[in-house]
């Protein structure tokens, strides 16, 4: 192997290696030095990820380098994972001061992000699965950072079982793909489906459905969502790492095997039904929650569902943009959740009024006109087929309608002009970023089914109607009953929890005093 071929492999290998060495070194160092080592390791990983992405954008890296994949998708995910790790470690160094098990946290956190780096770069099915398993086991230990909290223990128990179920689905899918292609190289497997119109065998269809099921479980879609809501009992940095990074690996799995998924109608239908319904229900339940962290957790379930729907519709560039934006926003939201409480209180104290029917109609008309104008502009300037899908435009129209109607109700004389400027910026950003990611990713030939597009559009209309009812229609008796079911989360988690504990019992801890926990803890225990 020539030096110019060996250098990219060395650089790629250094990212997870630096984080893994940082975890090993931190386990043997005093508390302050362990944090310093972790900061150096995450900073080095972030710097290497930036350099590698720059090389990839300028096409200075081969698509496959040794055991690693180096397409823009993988390098972007590598940069995102290391950025989240960089932020979480720095925040945690201050947040966890005084905690008795700081060294345990810093070792496990670096292990998680080292494993994530391996997973997003790996070109081998076994390496990918081992890295995914390492992420799950390390996160389980982080979620049990406060082992005396019964809710934390219950959430970790459910997540442990569901994660193993997702990994078994992925393992079965990988075995089917390996037997069919006689290769464990991911690039070889996905390359076999690059041509449009590939006919899948029964085994390949089963593998696609198993991958879809694994992603649905990993992304905490209903009804297997309860653990995601209850893990807010863990420290805030753990929630930021989970919601800002680890939870997205289900979506990454589908992006990685999208050529196979795009050829499997049953797998797409499974995602559109389960993730589509989950995103709507989770968004409606989120509106009934008061706790900021619980609202953010329900929001994550809804956003993951929407991201999976985008992948099933063939909008891979929009899904990747959604994944990156959600990761950064959700990590920031959890790490600044203390300020969010004050902001929410100020919002609730603001004078409220209901938009009139004329305001709703005018807002809908203006929003539709602006979206149609943007659509005409897009169709005249680009021939990219992903912009032909109807449902994203429906969602954009409904979102702008709510924004305009609620701004105009405030009665500010310039609220309309401000909205038009803001809406124009939103649509420009949507078009620009989507086009940018479409240029970075390989072009996928995919025709979205009309029925799938109409189904997702209907879900967006239902979400809009549910939002209006919860905000402005709770004086109606039937709306109040519906809101009670939303407040109860439609009793789905209670049903899942009861059956989970029946099939796999788990003794939950009784709450103990914090001083007792401090005295019983050992700094060096891992």
Short mmCIF file of C-alpha atoms in Angstrom, two decimals:
data_model
loop_
_atom_site.label_atom_id
_atom_site.label_comp_id
_atom_site.label_asym_id
_atom_site.label_seq_id
_atom_site.Cartn_x
_atom_site.Cartn_y
_atom_site.Cartn_z
CA UNK A 1 0.00 0.00 0.00
CA UNK A 2 1.40 3.39 -1.01
CA UNK A 3 1.92 6.16 1.52
CA UNK A 4 -0.81 8.34 0.00
CA UNK A 5 -3.23 5.42 0.47
CA UNK A 6 -1.96 4.56 3.96
CA UNK A 7 -2.16 8.11 5.36
CA UNK A 8 -5.99 8.42 5.21
CA UNK A 9 -6.34 5.04 6.94
CA UNK A 10 -3.99 6.17 9.71
CA UNK A 11 -5.86 9.46 10.17
CA UNK A 12 -9.22 7.70 10.28
CA UNK A 13 -7.96 5.13 12.76
CA UNK A 14 -6.57 7.84 15.01
CA UNK A 15 -9.99 9.30 15.85
CA UNK A 16 -11.41 6.32 17.78
CA UNK A 17 -7.92 5.37 18.96
CA UNK A 18 -7.34 8.74 20.63
CA UNK A 19 -10.69 8.53 22.43
CA UNK A 20 -10.09 4.93 23.50
CA UNK A 21 -6.62 5.76 24.82
CA UNK A 22 -8.10 8.74 26.63
CA UNK A 23 -10.62 6.46 28.32
CA UNK A 24 -7.89 4.00 29.38
CA UNK A 25 -5.66 6.79 30.70
CA UNK A 26 -8.51 8.49 32.58
CA UNK A 27 -9.32 5.23 34.38
CA UNK A 28 -5.88 5.27 36.04
CA UNK A 29 -5.56 8.97 36.83
CA UNK A 30 -6.74 11.22 39.64
CA UNK A 31 -9.95 13.11 39.12
CA UNK A 32 -8.58 16.42 37.81
CA UNK A 33 -6.05 14.78 35.53
CA UNK A 34 -8.72 12.44 34.18
CA UNK A 35 -10.83 15.41 33.12
CA UNK A 36 -7.80 17.07 31.55
CA UNK A 37 -7.00 13.91 29.60
CA UNK A 38 -10.60 13.64 28.41
CA UNK A 39 -10.57 17.25 27.20
CA UNK A 40 -7.35 16.67 25.26
CA UNK A 41 -8.69 13.45 23.73
CA UNK A 42 -12.02 14.95 22.63
CA UNK A 43 -10.31 18.08 21.28
CA UNK A 44 -7.91 15.91 19.26
CA UNK A 45 -10.77 13.78 17.94
CA UNK A 46 -12.71 16.88 16.90
CA UNK A 47 -9.68 18.41 15.17
CA UNK A 48 -8.98 15.18 13.27
CA UNK A 49 -12.65 14.93 12.24
CA UNK A 50 -12.55 18.49 10.86
CA UNK A 51 -9.39 17.74 8.88
CA UNK A 52 -10.85 14.51 7.49
CA UNK A 53 -14.09 16.19 6.44
CA UNK A 54 -12.10 18.90 4.69
CA UNK A 55 -10.11 16.28 2.81
CA UNK A 56 -13.30 14.45 1.92
CA UNK A 57 -15.09 17.57 0.63
CA UNK A 58 -12.16 18.33 -1.67
CA UNK A 59 -12.17 14.68 -2.82
CA UNK A 60 -8.70 13.97 -1.46
CA UNK A 61 -9.86 10.73 0.18
CA UNK A 62 -10.88 7.48 -1.50
CA UNK A 63 -14.45 6.28 -0.92
CA UNK A 64 -13.06 3.29 0.99
CA UNK A 65 -9.79 3.47 2.92
CA UNK A 66 -8.77 0.17 4.42
CA UNK A 67 -11.46 -0.86 6.89
CA UNK A 68 -13.08 2.59 6.90
CA UNK A 69 -15.73 4.33 4.80
CA UNK A 70 -14.91 7.93 3.87
CA UNK A 71 -17.92 9.25 1.95
CA UNK A 72 -19.30 12.67 3.04
CA UNK A 73 -22.08 10.89 4.98
CA UNK A 74 -19.60 9.05 7.19
CA UNK A 75 -17.26 12.02 7.65
CA UNK A 76 -20.15 14.33 8.55
CA UNK A 77 -21.39 11.83 11.13
CA UNK A 78 -17.86 11.47 12.49
CA UNK A 79 -17.56 15.24 12.92
CA UNK A 80 -20.99 15.44 14.55
CA UNK A 81 -20.21 12.65 17.05
CA UNK A 82 -16.89 14.19 18.05
CA UNK A 83 -18.39 17.67 18.33
CA UNK A 84 -21.10 16.40 20.71
CA UNK A 85 -18.43 14.52 22.70
CA UNK A 86 -16.26 17.64 22.86
CA UNK A 87 -19.15 19.74 24.21
CA UNK A 88 -20.44 17.12 26.66
CA UNK A 89 -17.03 16.50 28.24
CA UNK A 90 -16.39 20.21 28.80
CA UNK A 91 -19.82 20.78 30.26
CA UNK A 92 -19.57 17.71 32.49
CA UNK A 93 -16.23 18.76 33.99
CA UNK A 94 -18.05 21.58 35.79
CA UNK A 95 -21.52 20.03 36.11
CA UNK A 96 -20.32 16.90 37.93
CA UNK A 97 -18.07 18.63 40.44
CA UNK A 98 -18.67 17.03 43.83
CA UNK A 99 -20.10 13.80 42.41
CA UNK A 100 -18.44 10.68 43.85
CA UNK A 101 -18.15 8.79 40.54
CA UNK A 102 -16.74 11.41 38.20
CA UNK A 103 -13.96 9.19 36.91
CA UNK A 104 -16.46 6.47 36.05
CA UNK A 105 -18.41 8.99 33.99
CA UNK A 106 -15.43 10.38 32.09
CA UNK A 107 -14.21 6.89 31.16
CA UNK A 108 -17.62 5.71 29.98
CA UNK A 109 -18.32 8.91 28.04
CA UNK A 110 -15.08 8.63 26.08
CA UNK A 111 -15.81 4.94 25.46
CA UNK A 112 -19.23 5.82 24.03
CA UNK A 113 -17.87 8.38 21.58
CA UNK A 114 -14.94 6.15 20.60
CA UNK A 115 -17.43 3.39 19.76
CA UNK A 116 -19.65 5.86 17.87
CA UNK A 117 -16.62 6.91 15.79
CA UNK A 118 -15.96 3.26 14.92
CA UNK A 119 -19.62 2.64 14.05
CA UNK A 120 -19.96 5.59 11.66
CA UNK A 121 -16.71 4.75 9.84
CA UNK A 122 -16.76 0.95 9.79
CA UNK A 123 -16.95 -0.90 6.49
CA UNK A 124 -17.45 -4.32 8.09
CA UNK A 125 -20.72 -5.73 9.42
CA UNK A 126 -19.12 -7.41 12.45
CA UNK A 127 -17.13 -4.32 13.45
CA UNK A 128 -20.24 -2.16 13.09
CA UNK A 129 -22.31 -4.51 15.25
CA UNK A 130 -19.61 -4.79 17.94
CA UNK A 131 -19.30 -1.00 18.07
CA UNK A 132 -23.09 -0.67 18.31
CA UNK A 133 -23.16 -3.17 21.17
CA UNK A 134 -20.34 -1.29 22.95
CA UNK A 135 -22.31 1.96 22.67
CA UNK A 136 -25.40 0.34 24.17
CA UNK A 137 -23.58 -1.29 27.10
CA UNK A 138 -21.63 1.88 27.91
CA UNK A 139 -24.77 4.02 27.77
CA UNK A 140 -26.49 1.54 30.08
CA UNK A 141 -23.80 2.20 32.70
CA UNK A 142 -24.16 5.96 32.25
CA UNK A 143 -27.93 5.75 32.64
CA UNK A 144 -27.32 3.92 35.92
CA UNK A 145 -25.09 6.74 37.19
CA UNK A 146 -27.62 7.21 40.01
CA UNK A 147 -28.39 3.54 40.82
CA UNK A 148 -30.56 4.49 43.80
CA UNK A 149 -33.26 6.07 41.61
CA UNK A 150 -36.03 3.57 40.83
CA UNK A 151 -37.17 5.35 37.67
CA UNK A 152 -33.60 5.47 36.35
CA UNK A 153 -33.17 1.76 37.04
CA UNK A 154 -36.48 0.94 35.33
CA UNK A 155 -35.61 3.03 32.29
CA UNK A 156 -32.15 1.46 32.03
CA UNK A 157 -33.67 -2.03 32.33
CA UNK A 158 -36.17 -1.40 29.54
CA UNK A 159 -33.56 0.23 27.33
CA UNK A 160 -31.19 -2.69 27.90
CA UNK A 161 -33.79 -5.19 26.75
CA UNK A 162 -35.02 -3.15 23.79
CA UNK A 163 -31.46 -2.37 22.67
CA UNK A 164 -30.57 -6.05 22.69
CA UNK A 165 -33.70 -6.71 20.65
CA UNK A 166 -32.63 -4.09 18.09
CA UNK A 167 -29.15 -5.61 17.93
CA UNK A 168 -30.61 -9.07 17.36
CA UNK A 169 -32.66 -7.66 14.47
CA UNK A 170 -29.52 -6.06 13.02
CA UNK A 171 -27.56 -9.30 13.52
CA UNK A 172 -30.22 -11.33 11.69
CA UNK A 173 -30.28 -8.78 8.86
CA UNK A 174 -26.49 -8.81 8.59
CA UNK A 175 -26.45 -12.62 8.45
CA UNK A 176 -29.00 -12.62 5.64
CA UNK A 177 -27.04 -10.03 3.70
CA UNK A 178 -23.75 -11.85 4.25
CA UNK A 179 -25.22 -15.15 3.04
CA UNK A 180 -26.67 -13.47 -0.03
CA UNK A 181 -23.62 -11.42 -1.05
CA UNK A 182 -20.89 -13.66 0.40
CA UNK A 183 -19.22 -10.55 1.78
CA UNK A 184 -19.24 -8.68 5.08
CA UNK A 185 -18.07 -5.42 3.47
CA UNK A 186 -20.78 -2.78 3.76
CA UNK A 187 -19.56 -1.01 0.62
CA UNK A 188 -19.90 -4.23 -1.38
CA UNK A 189 -23.40 -4.92 -0.05
CA UNK A 190 -24.78 -1.41 -0.62
CA UNK A 191 -23.05 -1.18 -3.99
CA UNK A 192 -25.11 -4.13 -5.21
CA UNK A 193 -28.26 -2.01 -4.90
CA UNK A 194 -26.90 1.16 -6.51
CA UNK A 195 -28.74 0.60 -9.78
CA UNK A 196 -32.44 1.59 -9.68
CA UNK A 197 -35.12 -1.07 -10.04
CA UNK A 198 -33.22 -3.91 -8.36
CA UNK A 199 -35.50 -6.88 -7.61
CA UNK A 200 -35.03 -8.21 -4.09
CA UNK A 201 -35.25 -11.81 -3.00
CA UNK A 202 -37.26 -12.88 0.03
CA UNK A 203 -34.10 -12.90 2.16
CA UNK A 204 -33.18 -9.39 1.09
CA UNK A 205 -36.72 -8.15 1.79
CA UNK A 206 -36.51 -9.73 5.24
CA UNK A 207 -33.13 -8.10 5.86
CA UNK A 208 -34.51 -4.67 4.88
CA UNK A 209 -37.51 -5.10 7.20
CA UNK A 210 -35.24 -6.24 10.05
CA UNK A 211 -33.03 -3.17 9.57
CA UNK A 212 -36.13 -0.97 9.60
CA UNK A 213 -37.33 -2.64 12.81
CA UNK A 214 -33.92 -2.20 14.43
CA UNK A 215 -33.96 1.51 13.58
CA UNK A 216 -37.50 1.96 14.92
CA UNK A 217 -36.51 0.36 18.24
CA UNK A 218 -33.26 2.31 18.52
CA UNK A 219 -35.05 5.58 17.79
CA UNK A 220 -37.55 4.96 20.64
CA UNK A 221 -40.66 4.88 18.50
CA UNK A 222 -44.02 4.14 20.09
CA UNK A 223 -44.84 1.95 21.94
CA UNK A 224 -41.19 1.23 22.91
CA UNK A 225 -40.53 4.83 23.87
CA UNK A 226 -40.96 4.88 27.64
CA UNK A 227 -37.29 4.41 28.51
CA UNK A 228 -36.39 7.56 26.58
CA UNK A 229 -38.82 9.61 28.67
CA UNK A 230 -37.62 8.16 31.98
CA UNK A 231 -33.87 8.47 31.39
CA UNK A 232 -34.12 12.15 32.31
CA UNK A 233 -33.38 10.82 35.80
CA UNK A 234 -29.76 10.46 34.63
CA UNK A 235 -27.38 13.46 34.80
CA UNK A 236 -28.03 16.19 32.24
CA UNK A 237 -24.79 15.49 30.27
CA UNK A 238 -25.93 11.88 29.82
CA UNK A 239 -29.25 13.10 28.42
CA UNK A 240 -27.39 15.49 26.10
CA UNK A 241 -25.13 12.68 24.83
CA UNK A 242 -28.09 10.34 24.36
CA UNK A 243 -30.53 12.76 22.71
CA UNK A 244 -27.86 14.68 20.82
CA UNK A 245 -25.87 11.73 19.52
CA UNK A 246 -26.59 8.11 20.36
CA UNK A 247 -30.32 8.16 19.58
CA UNK A 248 -29.54 9.18 15.99
CA UNK A 249 -27.73 5.91 15.22
CA UNK A 250 -31.01 4.28 14.21
CA UNK A 251 -31.43 6.89 11.50
CA UNK A 252 -27.79 6.51 10.50
CA UNK A 253 -28.33 2.75 10.09
CA UNK A 254 -31.05 3.41 7.53
CA UNK A 255 -28.99 6.07 5.75
CA UNK A 256 -26.10 3.60 5.58
CA UNK A 257 -28.25 0.89 4.00
CA UNK A 258 -30.54 3.24 2.10
CA UNK A 259 -29.85 1.63 -1.31
CA UNK A 260 -31.33 -1.58 0.08
CA UNK A 261 -34.19 0.19 1.86
CA UNK A 262 -35.17 2.14 -1.27
CA UNK A 263 -35.75 -1.17 -3.11
CA UNK A 264 -37.94 -2.66 -0.36
CA UNK A 265 -41.55 -1.48 -0.36
CA UNK A 266 -42.50 -3.49 2.79
CA UNK A 267 -39.66 -1.92 4.81
CA UNK A 268 -40.66 1.56 3.66
CA UNK A 269 -44.29 0.89 4.55
CA UNK A 270 -43.29 -0.35 8.02
CA UNK A 271 -41.37 2.85 8.69
CA UNK A 272 -44.03 5.16 7.27
CA UNK A 273 -46.77 3.63 9.41
CA UNK A 274 -44.93 3.14 12.71
CA UNK A 275 -42.66 6.19 12.62
CA UNK A 276 -45.33 8.41 11.08
CA UNK A 277 -47.94 7.65 13.74
CA UNK A 278 -45.30 7.82 16.48
CA UNK A 279 -44.12 11.27 15.42
CA UNK A 280 -47.67 12.68 15.51
CA UNK A 281 -48.65 11.09 18.82
CA UNK A 282 -45.36 11.98 20.52
CA UNK A 283 -45.67 15.60 19.39
CA UNK A 284 -49.21 15.83 20.78
CA UNK A 285 -48.18 14.22 24.09
CA UNK A 286 -45.22 16.60 24.33
CA UNK A 287 -47.59 19.58 24.40
CA UNK A 288 -49.20 18.30 27.63
CA UNK A 289 -45.92 18.10 29.57
CA UNK A 290 -44.69 20.72 32.03
CA UNK A 291 -41.20 19.42 32.86
CA UNK A 292 -38.69 20.87 30.39
CA UNK A 293 -36.56 17.71 30.18
CA UNK A 294 -39.61 15.49 29.74
CA UNK A 295 -40.90 17.75 26.96
CA UNK A 296 -37.50 17.51 25.28
CA UNK A 297 -37.58 13.70 25.57
CA UNK A 298 -41.00 13.47 23.91
CA UNK A 299 -39.75 15.91 21.29
CA UNK A 300 -36.84 13.58 20.54
CA UNK A 301 -39.19 10.66 19.93
CA UNK A 302 -41.28 12.81 17.58
CA UNK A 303 -38.25 14.18 15.73
CA UNK A 304 -36.72 10.73 15.30
CA UNK A 305 -40.00 9.52 13.84
CA UNK A 306 -40.05 12.41 11.37
CA UNK A 307 -36.45 11.72 10.38
CA UNK A 308 -37.22 8.05 9.69
CA UNK A 309 -40.23 9.09 7.61
CA UNK A 310 -38.00 11.36 5.54
CA UNK A 311 -35.66 8.45 4.84
CA UNK A 312 -38.55 6.20 3.83
CA UNK A 313 -39.76 8.91 1.42
CA UNK A 314 -36.35 9.03 -0.21
CA UNK A 315 -35.42 12.45 1.21
CA UNK A 316 -31.99 11.33 2.40
CA UNK A 317 -30.41 14.78 2.18
CA UNK A 318 -33.25 16.28 4.24
CA UNK A 319 -32.97 13.43 6.76
CA UNK A 320 -29.24 14.04 7.19
CA UNK A 321 -29.83 17.78 7.61
CA UNK A 322 -32.57 16.97 10.14
CA UNK A 323 -30.25 14.60 12.00
CA UNK A 324 -27.47 17.18 12.33
CA UNK A 325 -29.78 20.05 13.30
CA UNK A 326 -31.62 17.91 15.85
CA UNK A 327 -28.38 16.66 17.42
CA UNK A 328 -26.95 20.14 17.92
CA UNK A 329 -30.24 21.65 19.07
CA UNK A 330 -31.12 18.86 21.48
CA UNK A 331 -27.65 18.77 23.05
CA UNK A 332 -27.83 22.53 23.55
CA UNK A 333 -31.40 22.35 24.88
CA UNK A 334 -30.51 19.78 27.55
CA UNK A 335 -27.30 21.52 28.59
CA UNK A 336 -29.17 24.82 28.91
CA UNK A 337 -32.33 23.35 30.43
CA UNK A 338 -31.92 25.51 33.54
CA UNK A 339 -32.29 28.65 31.44
CA UNK A 340 -35.14 27.04 29.52
CA UNK A 341 -37.22 26.94 32.70
CA UNK A 342 -36.97 30.71 33.09
CA UNK A 343 -37.72 31.27 29.40
CA UNK A 344 -40.79 29.06 29.59
CA UNK A 345 -42.07 30.93 32.63
CA UNK A 346 -41.69 34.23 30.79
CA UNK A 347 -43.54 32.85 27.79
CA UNK A 348 -46.41 31.63 29.99
CA UNK A 349 -46.71 35.06 31.65
CA UNK A 350 -47.05 36.82 28.30
CA UNK A 351 -50.59 38.02 27.50
CA UNK A 352 -52.41 35.48 25.38
CA UNK A 353 -55.19 35.74 22.83
CA UNK A 354 -56.68 33.38 20.28
CA UNK A 355 -56.21 34.05 16.56
CA UNK A 356 -59.50 34.79 14.84
CA UNK A 357 -60.82 32.75 11.94
CA UNK A 358 -59.92 35.52 9.51
CA UNK A 359 -56.37 35.57 10.86
CA UNK A 360 -56.09 31.81 10.37
CA UNK A 361 -57.42 32.03 6.82
CA UNK A 362 -55.21 34.94 5.84
CA UNK A 363 -52.17 33.25 7.42
CA UNK A 364 -52.89 30.05 5.51
CA UNK A 365 -53.35 31.93 2.25
CA UNK A 366 -50.13 33.92 2.62
CA UNK A 367 -48.15 30.83 3.68
CA UNK A 368 -49.50 28.76 0.79
CA UNK A 369 -48.71 31.53 -1.70
CA UNK A 370 -45.14 31.83 -0.44
CA UNK A 371 -44.56 28.07 -0.51
CA UNK A 372 -46.06 27.75 -3.99
CA UNK A 373 -43.82 30.59 -5.20
CA UNK A 374 -40.80 28.83 -3.73
CA UNK A 375 -41.89 25.57 -5.33
CA UNK A 376 -42.19 27.18 -8.74
CA UNK A 377 -38.76 28.76 -8.30
CA UNK A 378 -37.25 25.42 -7.29
CA UNK A 379 -38.79 23.55 -10.23
CA UNK A 380 -37.51 26.18 -12.65
CA UNK A 381 -33.94 26.18 -11.31
CA UNK A 382 -33.29 22.53 -10.53
CA UNK A 383 -34.33 19.13 -11.82
CA UNK A 384 -33.64 17.31 -8.55
CA UNK A 385 -36.52 14.85 -8.03
CA UNK A 386 -36.51 15.03 -4.23
CA UNK A 387 -38.19 18.45 -4.44
CA UNK A 388 -41.15 16.79 -6.19
CA UNK A 389 -42.31 15.13 -2.96
CA UNK A 390 -45.45 16.91 -1.74
CA UNK A 391 -45.46 16.25 2.02
CA UNK A 392 -42.46 18.45 2.99
CA UNK A 393 -44.15 21.40 1.30
CA UNK A 394 -47.38 20.64 3.20
CA UNK A 395 -45.46 20.62 6.48
CA UNK A 396 -43.71 23.89 5.62
CA UNK A 397 -47.04 25.54 4.73
CA UNK A 398 -48.71 24.43 7.98
CA UNK A 399 -45.72 25.51 10.09
CA UNK A 400 -45.65 28.96 8.50
CA UNK A 401 -49.43 29.24 8.94
CA UNK A 402 -49.13 28.66 12.69
CA UNK A 403 -46.21 31.08 12.93
CA UNK A 404 -48.03 33.87 11.08
CA UNK A 405 -51.39 33.41 12.82
CA UNK A 406 -49.84 33.45 16.30
CA UNK A 407 -47.64 36.45 15.50
CA UNK A 408 -50.53 38.48 14.09
CA UNK A 409 -52.66 37.84 17.15
CA UNK A 410 -50.17 39.86 19.19
CA UNK A 411 -51.36 42.99 17.43
CA UNK A 412 -47.93 44.41 16.70
CA UNK A 413 -48.16 46.81 13.74
CA UNK A 414 -45.08 45.35 12.02
CA UNK A 415 -45.70 41.70 12.90
CA UNK A 416 -46.81 40.92 9.35
CA UNK A 417 -43.71 42.43 7.77
CA UNK A 418 -41.48 40.68 10.28
CA UNK A 419 -43.16 37.39 9.54
CA UNK A 420 -42.75 37.70 5.79
CA UNK A 421 -39.06 38.42 6.26
CA UNK A 422 -38.66 35.56 8.72
CA UNK A 423 -40.62 33.15 6.52
CA UNK A 424 -38.50 34.11 3.52
CA UNK A 425 -35.34 33.41 5.48
CA UNK A 426 -36.71 30.04 6.66
CA UNK A 427 -37.60 28.98 3.13
CA UNK A 428 -34.28 30.22 1.76
CA UNK A 429 -32.40 28.31 4.45
CA UNK A 430 -34.48 25.19 3.73
CA UNK A 431 -33.77 25.35 0.02
CA UNK A 432 -30.08 26.22 0.41
CA UNK A 433 -29.23 23.61 3.03
CA UNK A 434 -31.20 20.88 1.31
CA UNK A 435 -29.43 21.64 -1.97
CA UNK A 436 -26.06 21.65 -0.19
CA UNK A 437 -26.58 18.23 1.36
CA UNK A 438 -27.96 16.92 -1.92
CA UNK A 439 -24.69 17.97 -3.55
CA UNK A 440 -22.61 16.27 -0.84
CA UNK A 441 -24.47 12.96 -0.93
CA UNK A 442 -24.55 10.59 -3.89
CA UNK A 443 -27.60 10.92 -6.12
CA UNK A 444 -30.18 8.23 -5.36
CA UNK A 445 -32.79 7.39 -7.96
CA UNK A 446 -35.95 6.94 -5.94
CA UNK A 447 -39.58 7.53 -6.88
CA UNK A 448 -41.82 8.22 -3.91
CA UNK A 449 -45.14 6.42 -3.98
CA UNK A 450 -48.14 8.73 -4.32
CA UNK A 451 -49.94 6.88 -1.54
CA UNK A 452 -46.93 7.24 0.78
CA UNK A 453 -46.75 10.95 0.04
CA UNK A 454 -50.48 11.41 0.69
CA UNK A 455 -50.25 9.35 3.91
CA UNK A 456 -47.50 11.55 5.32
CA UNK A 457 -49.33 14.72 4.22
CA UNK A 458 -52.43 13.47 6.05
CA UNK A 459 -50.35 12.89 9.19
CA UNK A 460 -49.10 16.48 9.04
CA UNK A 461 -52.68 17.76 8.73
CA UNK A 462 -53.70 15.66 11.74
CA UNK A 463 -50.77 17.07 13.71
CA UNK A 464 -51.81 20.62 12.76
CA UNK A 465 -55.40 19.93 13.85
CA UNK A 466 -54.23 18.38 17.12
CA UNK A 467 -52.02 21.38 17.82
CA UNK A 468 -54.90 23.79 17.26
CA UNK A 469 -57.20 21.76 19.50
CA UNK A 470 -54.71 21.61 22.35
CA UNK A 471 -53.89 25.29 22.09
CA UNK A 472 -57.30 26.79 21.39
CA UNK A 473 -59.99 24.11 21.63
CA UNK A 474 -59.79 22.74 25.17
CA UNK A 475 -63.12 24.38 26.01
CA UNK A 476 -64.73 21.60 23.99
CA UNK A 477 -65.69 18.51 25.97
CA UNK A 478 -64.44 15.93 23.46
CA UNK A 479 -61.18 17.84 23.07
CA UNK A 480 -60.67 17.67 26.84
CA UNK A 481 -61.12 13.88 26.76
CA UNK A 482 -58.64 13.59 23.93
CA UNK A 483 -56.22 15.77 25.87
CA UNK A 484 -56.49 13.43 28.87
CA UNK A 485 -55.39 10.52 26.68
CA UNK A 486 -52.50 12.63 25.41
CA UNK A 487 -51.53 13.51 28.97
CA UNK A 488 -51.50 9.79 29.82
CA UNK A 489 -49.36 9.03 26.77
CA UNK A 490 -52.25 6.88 25.54
CA UNK A 491 -51.23 4.42 28.31
CA UNK A 492 -48.78 2.77 25.93
CA UNK A 493 -45.77 2.84 28.21
CA UNK A 494 -47.73 1.42 31.14
CA UNK A 495 -48.78 -1.52 28.98
CA UNK A 496 -45.25 -2.10 27.71
CA UNK A 497 -43.70 -1.75 31.18
CA UNK A 498 -46.15 -4.19 32.75
CA UNK A 499 -45.52 -6.83 30.09
CA UNK A 500 -41.77 -6.23 30.06
CA UNK A 501 -41.48 -6.79 33.82
CA UNK A 502 -43.73 -9.81 33.54
CA UNK A 503 -41.52 -11.41 30.88
CA UNK A 504 -38.20 -10.25 32.36
CA UNK A 505 -38.58 -9.24 36.04
CA UNK A 506 -36.13 -6.77 37.50
CA UNK A 507 -35.76 -5.77 41.15
CA UNK A 508 -35.91 -1.99 41.39
CA UNK A 509 -33.85 -0.25 44.09
CA UNK A 510 -35.45 1.54 46.99
CA UNK A 511 -34.42 5.16 47.28
CA UNK A 512 -31.53 5.76 49.69
CA UNK A 513 -30.03 8.85 51.18
CA UNK A 514 -27.53 10.82 49.12
CA UNK A 515 -24.96 10.78 51.97
CA UNK A 516 -25.18 7.00 52.16
CA UNK A 517 -24.66 6.74 48.41
CA UNK A 518 -21.62 9.01 48.68
CA UNK A 519 -20.06 6.95 51.45
CA UNK A 520 -20.73 3.64 49.72
CA UNK A 521 -19.29 4.74 46.36
CA UNK A 522 -15.73 3.99 45.39
CA UNK A 523 -14.05 6.37 43.05
CA UNK A 524 -12.11 3.67 41.25
CA UNK A 525 -14.97 1.25 40.68
CA UNK A 526 -16.02 0.83 37.10
#
